[in-house]
mmCIF file of C-alpha atoms in Angstrom:
data_model
loop_
_atom_site.group_PDB
_atom_site.id
_atom_site.type_symbol
_atom_site.label_atom_id
_atom_site.label_comp_id
_atom_site.label_asym_id
_atom_site.label_seq_id
_atom_site.Cartn_x
_atom_site.Cartn_y
_atom_site.Cartn_z
ATOM 1 C CA UNK A 38 108.285 104.855 151.552
ATOM 2 C CA UNK A 39 106.757 101.633 152.469
ATOM 3 C CA UNK A 40 107.722 98.440 150.600
ATOM 4 C CA UNK A 41 105.253 96.096 148.599
ATOM 5 C CA UNK A 42 105.909 92.380 149.391
ATOM 6 C CA UNK A 43 107.087 90.396 146.317
ATOM 7 C CA UNK A 44 106.829 87.062 146.092
ATOM 8 C CA UNK A 45 110.797 85.683 146.740
ATOM 9 C CA UNK A 46 110.794 83.823 143.097
ATOM 10 C CA UNK A 47 114.554 82.405 144.615
ATOM 11 C CA UNK A 48 117.201 84.294 144.820
ATOM 12 C CA UNK A 49 117.931 88.156 145.092
ATOM 13 C CA UNK A 50 119.109 88.547 141.848
ATOM 14 C CA UNK A 51 115.122 87.543 140.615
ATOM 15 C CA UNK A 52 114.267 89.688 143.080
ATOM 16 C CA UNK A 53 116.101 93.022 141.759
ATOM 17 C CA UNK A 54 114.661 91.660 138.144
ATOM 18 C CA UNK A 55 110.979 91.956 139.170
ATOM 19 C CA UNK A 56 110.809 95.196 141.459
ATOM 20 C CA UNK A 57 112.956 97.048 139.021
ATOM 21 C CA UNK A 58 110.548 95.883 135.879
ATOM 22 C CA UNK A 59 107.796 96.855 138.092
ATOM 23 C CA UNK A 60 108.727 100.558 139.273
ATOM 24 C CA UNK A 61 110.354 100.321 135.038
ATOM 25 C CA UNK A 62 106.601 99.754 134.626
ATOM 26 C CA UNK A 63 104.649 102.158 137.208
ATOM 27 C CA UNK A 64 106.364 105.633 136.690
ATOM 28 C CA UNK A 65 109.036 104.628 134.025
ATOM 29 C CA UNK A 66 112.550 104.149 133.215
ATOM 30 C CA UNK A 67 114.323 107.372 133.512
ATOM 31 C CA UNK A 68 112.563 108.242 137.164
ATOM 32 C CA UNK A 69 113.465 104.900 138.423
ATOM 33 C CA UNK A 70 117.175 105.059 140.864
ATOM 34 C CA UNK A 71 118.809 102.590 141.918
ATOM 35 C CA UNK A 72 117.782 103.800 145.331
ATOM 36 C CA UNK A 73 114.307 103.477 144.933
ATOM 37 C CA UNK A 74 115.158 99.901 144.167
ATOM 38 C CA UNK A 75 116.511 99.112 147.124
ATOM 39 C CA UNK A 76 114.365 100.720 148.940
ATOM 40 C CA UNK A 77 111.378 99.066 147.572
ATOM 41 C CA UNK A 78 113.867 96.106 148.773
ATOM 42 C CA UNK A 79 114.722 96.629 151.419
ATOM 43 C CA UNK A 80 118.267 96.058 151.234
ATOM 44 C CA UNK A 81 121.012 98.265 150.796
ATOM 45 C CA UNK A 82 121.821 100.185 147.709
ATOM 46 C CA UNK A 83 125.681 98.616 148.221
ATOM 47 C CA UNK A 84 123.441 94.978 148.271
ATOM 48 C CA UNK A 85 122.147 96.151 145.116
ATOM 49 C CA UNK A 86 124.848 97.972 143.615
ATOM 50 C CA UNK A 87 126.520 94.260 143.962
ATOM 51 C CA UNK A 88 124.504 92.480 141.568
ATOM 52 C CA UNK A 89 124.198 95.409 139.067
ATOM 53 C CA UNK A 90 126.246 98.470 138.607
ATOM 54 C CA UNK A 91 123.153 100.279 136.451
ATOM 55 C CA UNK A 92 119.651 100.562 135.579
ATOM 56 C CA UNK A 93 120.638 99.499 131.550
ATOM 57 C CA UNK A 94 122.662 95.905 133.967
ATOM 58 C CA UNK A 95 119.079 94.982 135.224
ATOM 59 C CA UNK A 96 117.345 95.789 132.059
ATOM 60 C CA UNK A 97 119.959 94.258 130.027
ATOM 61 C CA UNK A 98 119.724 90.841 132.332
ATOM 62 C CA UNK A 99 116.289 91.373 132.374
ATOM 63 C CA UNK A 100 116.158 91.231 128.637
ATOM 64 C CA UNK A 101 118.929 88.193 128.181
ATOM 65 C CA UNK A 102 116.658 85.208 130.887
ATOM 66 C CA UNK A 103 113.566 86.376 129.448
ATOM 67 C CA UNK A 104 115.345 86.370 125.453
ATOM 68 C CA UNK A 105 116.716 83.264 126.135
ATOM 69 C CA UNK A 106 113.553 81.511 124.512
ATOM 70 C CA UNK A 107 113.331 83.505 120.967
ATOM 71 C CA UNK A 108 117.124 82.399 121.216
ATOM 72 C CA UNK A 109 117.094 79.103 121.420
ATOM 73 C CA UNK A 110 114.620 79.498 118.696
ATOM 74 C CA UNK A 111 115.970 81.463 116.341
ATOM 75 C CA UNK A 112 118.760 78.217 116.191
ATOM 76 C CA UNK A 113 116.540 75.630 116.484
ATOM 77 C CA UNK A 114 115.336 77.824 113.482
ATOM 78 C CA UNK A 115 118.027 78.171 111.800
ATOM 79 C CA UNK A 116 118.601 73.896 111.749
ATOM 80 C CA UNK A 117 114.831 72.748 110.372
ATOM 81 C CA UNK A 118 113.905 72.834 106.166
ATOM 82 C CA UNK A 119 112.742 76.083 104.951
ATOM 83 C CA UNK A 120 109.798 74.943 104.774
ATOM 84 C CA UNK A 121 105.916 76.374 105.542
ATOM 85 C CA UNK A 122 105.527 73.971 108.199
ATOM 86 C CA UNK A 123 108.716 75.182 110.145
ATOM 87 C CA UNK A 124 107.776 78.763 109.930
ATOM 88 C CA UNK A 125 104.268 78.527 110.841
ATOM 89 C CA UNK A 126 105.745 76.264 113.615
ATOM 90 C CA UNK A 127 107.852 78.987 114.619
ATOM 91 C CA UNK A 128 105.330 81.907 115.162
ATOM 92 C CA UNK A 129 104.123 79.071 116.864
ATOM 93 C CA UNK A 130 106.832 78.754 119.269
ATOM 94 C CA UNK A 131 107.420 82.566 119.294
ATOM 95 C CA UNK A 132 104.003 83.280 120.563
ATOM 96 C CA UNK A 133 104.780 81.021 123.458
ATOM 97 C CA UNK A 134 108.067 83.100 124.203
ATOM 98 C CA UNK A 135 106.526 86.324 123.473
ATOM 99 C CA UNK A 136 103.697 85.317 126.034
ATOM 100 C CA UNK A 137 106.222 83.703 128.585
ATOM 101 C CA UNK A 138 108.234 87.302 128.440
ATOM 102 C CA UNK A 139 104.926 89.441 128.354
ATOM 103 C CA UNK A 140 106.661 91.962 130.997
ATOM 104 C CA UNK A 141 109.520 92.826 129.136
ATOM 105 C CA UNK A 142 107.541 93.123 125.782
ATOM 106 C CA UNK A 143 105.424 95.716 127.552
ATOM 107 C CA UNK A 144 108.173 97.858 129.250
ATOM 108 C CA UNK A 145 109.876 97.826 125.945
ATOM 109 C CA UNK A 146 106.743 98.333 123.884
ATOM 110 C CA UNK A 147 106.230 101.800 126.245
ATOM 111 C CA UNK A 148 109.334 102.947 126.045
ATOM 112 C CA UNK A 149 110.305 102.210 122.600
ATOM 113 C CA UNK A 150 112.487 105.659 122.509
ATOM 114 C CA UNK A 151 114.028 104.437 126.041
ATOM 115 C CA UNK A 152 114.726 101.031 124.751
ATOM 116 C CA UNK A 153 116.025 102.532 121.202
ATOM 117 C CA UNK A 154 119.075 104.137 123.275
ATOM 118 C CA UNK A 155 119.872 101.692 124.797
ATOM 119 C CA UNK A 156 121.939 98.357 124.291
ATOM 120 C CA UNK A 157 118.835 95.953 124.197
ATOM 121 C CA UNK A 158 117.327 98.146 121.836
ATOM 122 C CA UNK A 159 119.856 97.008 119.205
ATOM 123 C CA UNK A 160 120.540 93.498 119.893
ATOM 124 C CA UNK A 161 116.657 93.236 119.986
ATOM 125 C CA UNK A 162 116.426 94.842 116.404
ATOM 126 C CA UNK A 163 119.004 91.961 115.142
ATOM 127 C CA UNK A 164 116.683 89.335 116.756
ATOM 128 C CA UNK A 165 113.528 90.555 114.734
ATOM 129 C CA UNK A 166 115.947 90.530 111.815
ATOM 130 C CA UNK A 167 116.937 86.797 112.189
ATOM 131 C CA UNK A 168 113.274 85.782 112.991
ATOM 132 C CA UNK A 169 112.760 87.491 109.488
ATOM 133 C CA UNK A 170 115.161 85.655 107.504
ATOM 134 C CA UNK A 171 113.673 82.346 109.184
ATOM 135 C CA UNK A 172 110.457 83.033 107.846
ATOM 136 C CA UNK A 173 110.591 84.735 104.519
ATOM 137 C CA UNK A 174 112.084 83.434 101.522
ATOM 138 C CA UNK A 175 115.608 85.065 100.623
ATOM 139 C CA UNK A 176 113.610 85.603 96.863
ATOM 140 C CA UNK A 177 110.660 86.862 98.812
ATOM 141 C CA UNK A 178 108.807 89.793 96.708
ATOM 142 C CA UNK A 179 108.314 93.212 98.282
ATOM 143 C CA UNK A 180 104.710 92.600 98.973
ATOM 144 C CA UNK A 181 105.728 89.370 100.640
ATOM 145 C CA UNK A 182 108.377 90.363 102.594
ATOM 146 C CA UNK A 183 105.594 93.132 104.209
ATOM 147 C CA UNK A 184 103.688 89.928 105.062
ATOM 148 C CA UNK A 185 106.407 88.370 106.887
ATOM 149 C CA UNK A 186 106.842 91.837 108.720
ATOM 150 C CA UNK A 187 103.699 92.376 109.599
ATOM 151 C CA UNK A 188 102.989 88.753 110.570
ATOM 152 C CA UNK A 189 106.391 89.835 113.148
ATOM 153 C CA UNK A 190 104.600 93.263 113.781
ATOM 154 C CA UNK A 191 100.831 91.219 114.501
ATOM 155 C CA UNK A 192 102.461 89.175 116.829
ATOM 156 C CA UNK A 193 104.008 92.130 118.981
ATOM 157 C CA UNK A 194 101.278 95.137 118.254
ATOM 158 C CA UNK A 195 97.905 92.466 118.548
ATOM 159 C CA UNK A 196 99.358 91.677 121.860
ATOM 160 C CA UNK A 197 99.672 94.894 123.438
ATOM 161 C CA UNK A 198 96.812 96.979 122.187
ATOM 162 C CA UNK A 199 94.503 93.911 123.194
ATOM 163 C CA UNK A 200 95.937 93.242 126.840
ATOM 164 C CA UNK A 201 92.775 95.609 127.545
ATOM 165 C CA UNK A 202 90.179 94.098 126.123
ATOM 166 C CA UNK A 203 87.945 91.642 127.708
ATOM 167 C CA UNK A 204 88.150 87.860 126.895
ATOM 168 C CA UNK A 205 90.386 84.972 127.749
ATOM 169 C CA UNK A 206 93.956 85.531 127.810
ATOM 170 C CA UNK A 207 94.638 82.641 126.132
ATOM 171 C CA UNK A 208 91.958 82.929 123.456
ATOM 172 C CA UNK A 209 93.467 86.303 122.444
ATOM 173 C CA UNK A 210 96.801 84.616 122.244
ATOM 174 C CA UNK A 211 95.582 82.031 120.097
ATOM 175 C CA UNK A 212 93.507 85.021 117.346
ATOM 176 C CA UNK A 213 96.455 86.412 117.445
ATOM 177 C CA UNK A 214 98.732 83.761 116.354
ATOM 178 C CA UNK A 215 96.255 82.550 113.697
ATOM 179 C CA UNK A 216 96.594 86.089 111.796
ATOM 180 C CA UNK A 217 100.174 85.943 111.762
ATOM 181 C CA UNK A 218 100.058 82.587 110.457
ATOM 182 C CA UNK A 219 97.809 83.880 107.967
ATOM 183 C CA UNK A 220 99.735 86.475 107.089
ATOM 184 C CA UNK A 221 102.646 84.946 106.749
ATOM 185 C CA UNK A 222 101.728 82.043 105.128
ATOM 186 C CA UNK A 223 100.133 83.941 102.214
ATOM 187 C CA UNK A 224 103.714 84.906 101.510
ATOM 188 C CA UNK A 225 104.457 81.665 101.024
ATOM 189 C CA UNK A 226 101.676 80.870 98.552
ATOM 190 C CA UNK A 227 102.530 79.347 94.970
ATOM 191 C CA UNK A 228 99.701 81.804 92.937
ATOM 192 C CA UNK A 229 100.379 80.966 88.596
#
């Protein structure tokens, strides 16, 4: 099997993550073996095993590294006033975090059944609950809770659904963000 050249991002651990995510995307998580990852990297399985014992370990490390901005956002949001402006800023920052972690979120979208079975599925679900708590009022009506859930879902589904649509990626991201903010803001309008 020929090896593909990969730009070195700095260290072996990062190269392993890059190649593993690439292979997971190409052939699926379940069909990718540690041996194939090692071959693509042109290293021994023992060298790979030094860094990661299992495919799940690789995936967890990817998730932790690429989701760190989300953790930072949740921590920041928890210290801010519970205002509409703060909630809009949370969605803006979340949009940027999603953009930075696009390969991982694409993997998660395309491999939902696998992700649900792995520990990252549970961890991601907890983070989404934390995000929802930040953008919805604790006493929100059912309709307004649905609007806030839809705002987050729009961020995920919009990115995935529009990936093959012609156009500037930044314009698509901004359009998705605008719709998400509109949904969330509508949940916070005071009606007589």
